Short mmCIF file of C-alpha atoms and ligand atoms in Angstrom, two decimals:
data_model
loop_
_atom_site.label_atom_id
_atom_site.label_comp_id
_atom_site.label_asym_id
_atom_site.label_seq_id
_atom_site.Cartn_x
_atom_site.Cartn_y
_atom_site.Cartn_z
CA UNK A 1 8.15 35.76 -22.08
CA UNK A 2 11.45 34.29 -20.81
CA UNK A 3 15.00 35.04 -21.77
CA UNK A 4 16.40 31.47 -21.71
CA UNK A 5 15.02 28.33 -23.40
CA UNK A 6 12.50 26.36 -21.56
CA UNK A 7 11.24 23.00 -22.09
CA UNK A 8 8.21 24.50 -23.94
CA UNK A 9 10.06 26.78 -26.17
CA UNK A 10 12.80 29.04 -27.27
CA UNK A 11 13.65 31.97 -24.99
CA UNK A 12 13.78 35.47 -26.41
CA UNK A 13 17.43 35.76 -26.32
CA UNK A 14 17.80 32.60 -28.39
CA UNK A 15 15.45 34.12 -30.88
CA UNK A 16 17.19 37.54 -31.01
CA UNK A 17 20.49 36.08 -31.41
CA UNK A 18 19.36 33.53 -34.19
CA UNK A 19 18.00 36.52 -36.32
CA UNK A 20 20.83 38.72 -35.59
CA UNK A 21 23.21 35.98 -36.88
CA UNK A 22 21.08 35.42 -39.95
CA UNK A 23 21.55 39.27 -40.70
CA UNK A 24 25.17 39.27 -40.07
CA UNK A 25 25.76 36.06 -42.24
CA UNK A 26 23.73 37.74 -45.06
CA UNK A 27 26.07 40.78 -44.88
CA UNK A 28 29.07 38.70 -44.86
CA UNK A 29 28.18 36.71 -47.95
CA UNK A 30 27.13 40.00 -49.74
CA UNK A 31 30.21 41.89 -48.84
CA UNK A 32 32.52 39.00 -49.49
CA UNK A 33 31.07 38.86 -53.08
CA UNK A 34 31.50 42.38 -53.65
CA UNK A 35 35.04 42.96 -52.31
CA UNK A 36 36.32 39.89 -54.14
CA UNK A 37 34.90 41.03 -57.46
CA UNK A 38 35.97 44.93 -57.07
CA UNK A 39 39.31 46.26 -58.26
CA UNK A 40 41.57 47.78 -55.76
CA UNK A 41 40.70 51.38 -57.11
CA UNK A 42 37.01 50.88 -57.55
CA UNK A 43 33.97 51.49 -55.57
CA UNK A 44 30.61 50.03 -55.22
CA UNK A 45 27.74 52.08 -53.61
CA UNK A 46 30.28 54.67 -52.98
CA UNK A 47 32.42 52.32 -50.83
CA UNK A 48 35.94 51.17 -51.80
CA UNK A 49 37.10 47.52 -51.76
CA UNK A 50 39.35 48.23 -48.61
CA UNK A 51 36.29 49.55 -46.96
CA UNK A 52 34.16 46.08 -47.78
CA UNK A 53 37.23 44.14 -46.44
CA UNK A 54 37.34 46.14 -43.28
CA UNK A 55 33.67 45.62 -42.69
CA UNK A 56 33.61 42.00 -43.55
CA UNK A 57 36.39 41.41 -40.99
CA UNK A 58 34.86 43.66 -38.25
CA UNK A 59 31.28 42.29 -38.64
CA UNK A 60 32.73 38.74 -38.77
CA UNK A 61 34.50 39.31 -35.35
CA UNK A 62 31.12 40.56 -34.12
CA UNK A 63 29.43 37.45 -35.33
CA UNK A 64 32.00 35.46 -33.41
CA UNK A 65 30.99 37.26 -30.19
CA UNK A 66 27.44 36.61 -30.80
CA UNK A 67 27.91 32.94 -31.54
CA UNK A 68 29.71 32.60 -28.00
CA UNK A 69 26.89 34.32 -26.47
CA UNK A 70 24.47 32.07 -28.25
CA UNK A 71 26.25 28.87 -27.10
CA UNK A 72 26.46 30.32 -23.57
CA UNK A 73 22.55 30.89 -23.57
CA UNK A 74 22.01 27.66 -24.97
CA UNK A 75 24.01 25.77 -22.29
CA UNK A 76 22.45 27.81 -19.42
CA UNK A 77 18.94 27.02 -20.59
CA UNK A 78 17.54 23.87 -21.97
CA UNK A 79 16.69 22.60 -25.41
CA UNK A 80 12.86 22.74 -26.04
CA UNK A 81 10.95 19.49 -26.56
CA UNK A 82 10.93 18.63 -30.19
CA UNK A 83 8.09 19.94 -32.25
CA UNK A 84 5.86 17.01 -32.64
CA UNK A 85 5.53 17.19 -36.22
CA UNK A 86 9.35 17.19 -36.86
CA UNK A 87 10.08 13.53 -38.09
CA UNK A 88 13.48 14.52 -39.51
CA UNK A 89 15.30 14.73 -36.26
CA UNK A 90 18.66 13.20 -37.29
CA UNK A 91 18.88 15.63 -40.18
CA UNK A 92 17.92 18.61 -37.83
CA UNK A 93 20.57 17.59 -35.30
CA UNK A 94 23.24 17.02 -38.08
CA UNK A 95 22.48 20.49 -39.83
CA UNK A 96 22.43 22.56 -36.50
CA UNK A 97 25.79 20.90 -35.52
CA UNK A 98 27.22 22.16 -38.94
CA UNK A 99 25.64 25.60 -38.49
CA UNK A 100 27.15 25.80 -34.85
CA UNK A 101 30.57 24.74 -36.09
CA UNK A 102 30.46 27.31 -38.95
CA UNK A 103 29.48 30.16 -36.53
CA UNK A 104 32.95 29.68 -35.09
CA UNK A 105 34.90 28.19 -37.93
CA UNK A 106 34.22 30.96 -40.37
CA UNK A 107 35.33 33.91 -38.13
CA UNK A 108 38.26 32.06 -36.51
CA UNK A 109 39.50 30.88 -40.10
CA UNK A 110 39.09 34.39 -41.42
CA UNK A 111 41.01 35.99 -38.53
CA UNK A 112 43.83 33.43 -38.84
CA UNK A 113 43.93 33.87 -42.62
CA UNK A 114 44.52 37.67 -42.21
CA UNK A 115 46.57 37.87 -39.26
CA UNK A 116 49.08 35.12 -40.20
CA UNK A 117 48.98 36.42 -43.63
CA UNK A 118 50.31 39.65 -42.34
CA UNK A 119 47.18 41.75 -43.40
CA UNK A 120 46.03 42.60 -39.86
CA UNK A 121 42.33 43.88 -38.90
CA UNK A 122 41.55 47.41 -38.01
CA UNK A 123 38.26 47.22 -36.27
CA UNK A 124 35.50 49.26 -37.95
CA UNK A 125 38.53 51.53 -39.65
CA UNK A 126 39.51 52.60 -35.92
CA UNK A 127 41.30 50.25 -33.80
CA UNK A 128 44.24 47.96 -34.90
CA UNK A 129 44.05 44.68 -33.40
CA UNK A 130 47.35 43.09 -32.23
CA UNK A 131 48.91 40.61 -34.16
CA UNK A 132 49.87 37.77 -31.53
CA UNK A 133 51.35 35.23 -34.00
CA UNK A 134 53.36 37.32 -36.74
CA UNK A 135 53.61 36.23 -40.37
CA UNK A 136 53.21 32.34 -40.79
CA UNK A 137 52.32 31.60 -44.52
CA UNK A 138 51.46 27.85 -43.95
CA UNK A 139 48.91 28.82 -41.33
CA UNK A 140 47.51 31.69 -43.34
CA UNK A 141 47.10 29.39 -46.63
CA UNK A 142 45.47 26.51 -44.60
CA UNK A 143 43.10 29.14 -42.83
CA UNK A 144 42.22 30.78 -46.22
CA UNK A 145 41.18 27.20 -47.90
CA UNK A 146 39.27 26.43 -44.49
CA UNK A 147 37.46 29.81 -44.71
CA UNK A 148 36.48 29.13 -48.46
CA UNK A 149 35.56 25.57 -48.08
CA UNK A 150 33.65 26.42 -44.78
CA UNK A 151 31.52 29.03 -46.67
CA UNK A 152 30.28 26.33 -49.12
CA UNK A 153 29.65 23.93 -46.16
CA UNK A 154 27.77 26.78 -44.51
CA UNK A 155 25.71 27.61 -47.57
CA UNK A 156 24.54 23.94 -47.89
CA UNK A 157 23.53 23.65 -44.32
CA UNK A 158 21.65 26.89 -44.53
CA UNK A 159 19.95 25.75 -47.57
CA UNK A 160 18.88 22.31 -45.77
CA UNK A 161 17.94 24.23 -42.62
CA UNK A 162 15.76 26.80 -44.53
CA UNK A 163 14.37 24.04 -46.88
CA UNK A 164 13.33 21.97 -43.86
CA UNK A 165 11.69 24.96 -42.09
CA UNK A 166 9.84 26.19 -45.35
CA UNK A 167 8.69 22.43 -46.02
CA UNK A 168 7.09 22.53 -42.54
CA UNK A 169 5.75 25.96 -42.77
CA UNK A 170 4.33 25.87 -46.30
CA UNK A 171 3.55 22.37 -47.19
CA UNK A 172 2.93 20.70 -43.89
CA UNK A 173 1.43 23.89 -42.36
CA UNK A 174 2.49 22.91 -38.96
CA UNK A 175 3.78 26.40 -37.88
CA UNK A 176 7.28 25.13 -37.33
CA UNK A 177 8.53 28.77 -38.22
CA UNK A 178 6.63 30.31 -35.10
CA UNK A 179 8.84 28.53 -32.73
CA UNK A 180 11.60 30.88 -33.68
CA UNK A 181 9.51 34.05 -34.12
CA UNK A 182 8.84 36.69 -31.24
CA UNK A 183 5.79 36.46 -29.08
CA UNK A 184 4.97 32.82 -29.45
CA UNK A 185 6.49 30.37 -27.19
CA UNK A 186 5.13 27.26 -28.68
CA UNK A 187 2.51 26.22 -31.19
CA UNK A 188 1.74 22.66 -31.38
C1 HEM B 1 30.51 34.99 -39.87
C2 HEM B 1 31.68 35.13 -40.28
C3 HEM B 1 32.04 35.08 -41.53
C4 HEM B 1 31.48 34.49 -42.73
C5 HEM B 1 30.15 33.90 -42.95
C6 HEM B 1 32.39 34.82 -44.05
C7 HEM B 1 32.20 34.41 -45.18
C8 HEM B 1 33.16 34.60 -46.36
C9 HEM B 1 32.71 34.30 -47.59
C10 HEM B 1 31.68 33.56 -48.28
C11 HEM B 1 34.12 34.49 -48.43
C12 HEM B 1 34.14 34.37 -49.95
C13 HEM B 1 35.07 32.88 -50.02
C14 HEM B 1 35.30 32.72 -51.54
O1 HEM B 1 34.26 32.15 -52.04
O2 HEM B 1 36.33 33.06 -52.00
C15 HEM B 1 34.94 35.22 -47.38
C16 HEM B 1 36.12 35.60 -47.90
C17 HEM B 1 37.17 36.38 -46.95
N1 HEM B 1 36.86 36.39 -45.64
FE1 HEM B 1 35.26 36.11 -44.49
N2 HEM B 1 33.59 35.45 -43.48
C18 HEM B 1 33.42 35.58 -42.16
C19 HEM B 1 34.25 36.21 -41.26
C20 HEM B 1 35.56 36.74 -41.57
C21 HEM B 1 36.61 37.28 -40.62
C22 HEM B 1 36.43 37.32 -39.05
C23 HEM B 1 37.59 37.66 -41.31
C24 HEM B 1 38.97 38.39 -41.10
C25 HEM B 1 39.16 38.82 -39.73
C26 HEM B 1 37.32 37.35 -42.69
C27 HEM B 1 38.34 37.46 -43.76
C28 HEM B 1 37.93 37.13 -45.25
C29 HEM B 1 38.88 37.41 -46.19
C30 HEM B 1 40.27 38.21 -46.25
C31 HEM B 1 38.32 36.85 -47.34
C32 HEM B 1 39.00 36.83 -48.80
C33 HEM B 1 39.57 35.38 -48.98
C34 HEM B 1 40.26 35.36 -50.40
O3 HEM B 1 41.19 36.07 -50.56
O4 HEM B 1 39.65 34.68 -51.27
N3 HEM B 1 36.10 36.79 -42.79
N4 HEM B 1 34.44 35.14 -46.21
C1 HEM B 2 22.64 31.97 -41.31
C2 HEM B 2 21.53 31.26 -41.22
C3 HEM B 2 20.99 30.46 -40.21
C4 HEM B 2 21.61 29.74 -39.01
C5 HEM B 2 23.18 29.95 -38.72
C6 HEM B 2 20.65 29.24 -38.22
C7 HEM B 2 20.82 28.33 -37.19
C8 HEM B 2 19.81 27.67 -36.38
C9 HEM B 2 20.28 26.96 -35.20
C10 HEM B 2 21.60 26.58 -34.53
C11 HEM B 2 19.09 26.46 -34.84
C12 HEM B 2 18.70 25.69 -33.32
C13 HEM B 2 18.32 26.53 -32.20
C14 HEM B 2 19.38 27.18 -31.74
O1 HEM B 2 20.30 26.64 -30.80
O2 HEM B 2 19.68 28.44 -31.90
C15 HEM B 2 18.07 27.13 -35.45
C16 HEM B 2 16.56 26.97 -35.26
C17 HEM B 2 15.72 27.35 -36.18
N1 HEM B 2 15.75 28.18 -37.29
FE1 HEM B 2 17.55 28.81 -38.07
N2 HEM B 2 19.35 29.47 -38.78
C18 HEM B 2 19.68 30.27 -39.94
C19 HEM B 2 18.56 30.81 -40.79
C20 HEM B 2 17.25 30.43 -40.69
C21 HEM B 2 16.18 30.93 -41.68
C22 HEM B 2 16.56 31.96 -42.71
C23 HEM B 2 14.97 30.52 -40.95
C24 HEM B 2 13.70 30.80 -41.60
C25 HEM B 2 13.19 30.39 -42.71
C26 HEM B 2 15.26 29.80 -39.82
C27 HEM B 2 14.37 29.18 -38.94
C28 HEM B 2 14.56 28.49 -37.92
C29 HEM B 2 13.52 27.85 -37.10
C30 HEM B 2 12.12 27.92 -37.26
C31 HEM B 2 14.11 27.22 -36.02
C32 HEM B 2 13.53 26.47 -34.98
C33 HEM B 2 13.40 24.95 -35.25
C34 HEM B 2 12.84 24.09 -34.19
O3 HEM B 2 11.68 24.13 -33.90
O4 HEM B 2 13.66 23.52 -33.46
N3 HEM B 2 16.63 29.72 -39.53
N4 HEM B 2 18.52 27.80 -36.48
#
């Protein structure tokens, strides 16, 4: 097992970060939907709206750190050869570009929205992050709409990405999914 990608397959670090980001993104969409529907005084599963906001912001910033690590790991290693059965290469390339863009755009726009909006971030309810820019309503509004529009673009890209993987895995039965699972370097 190698940590970085090689010509023959994805490395363990890429796989680990891929699935961690999937879990964190799933959390982000769930928490966002709960916090936006909850009234200020109400609770869901014993947690207040403020707690959901706080966890959404904190986990979002963790996801940014993972995205950075992931990009570095990808640059340090190399991209594995295409799976031979993957004929939709332009589509795959474009969706991966959108996914990488979203991994940065979503946390950065969220951070700018709350910071420029004067709300601030208290990391995991314990540590107040400094506000280097002060209140700046125009930036806050632009960042908010970027965050919202970005979330729909991200959903579309994930749907395309997962749809393609499932088509290969379940219909063409070429084992594409195994390329991103632990323990297998390549199956073709
Ligand atoms: C991986 C990173 C992130 C993802 C995938 C994500 C996703 C989302 C989604 C899906 C929404 C609901 C959008 C809507 O339909 O209204 C949302 C809202 C929100 N997010 Fe994030 N987010 C991320 C990071 C962050 C960060 C780092 C912050 C702040 C530090 C943040 C702050 C907010 C806020 C304040 C809202 C409420 C927006 C409103 O008032 O409508 N997000 N986010
Ligand atoms: C938030 C959701 C997701 C994001 C952001 C994402 C992102 C990516 C990216 C950027 C790659 C290219 C390799 C890399 O540089 O890391 C990739 C590859 C891959 N992903 Fe995802 N992914 C997501 C969800 C999923 C899910 C749910 C599945 C399984 C159904 C999946 C299966 C795969 C597979 C099998 C590959 C390797 C494809 C190949 O052989 O090149 N991904 N993903």
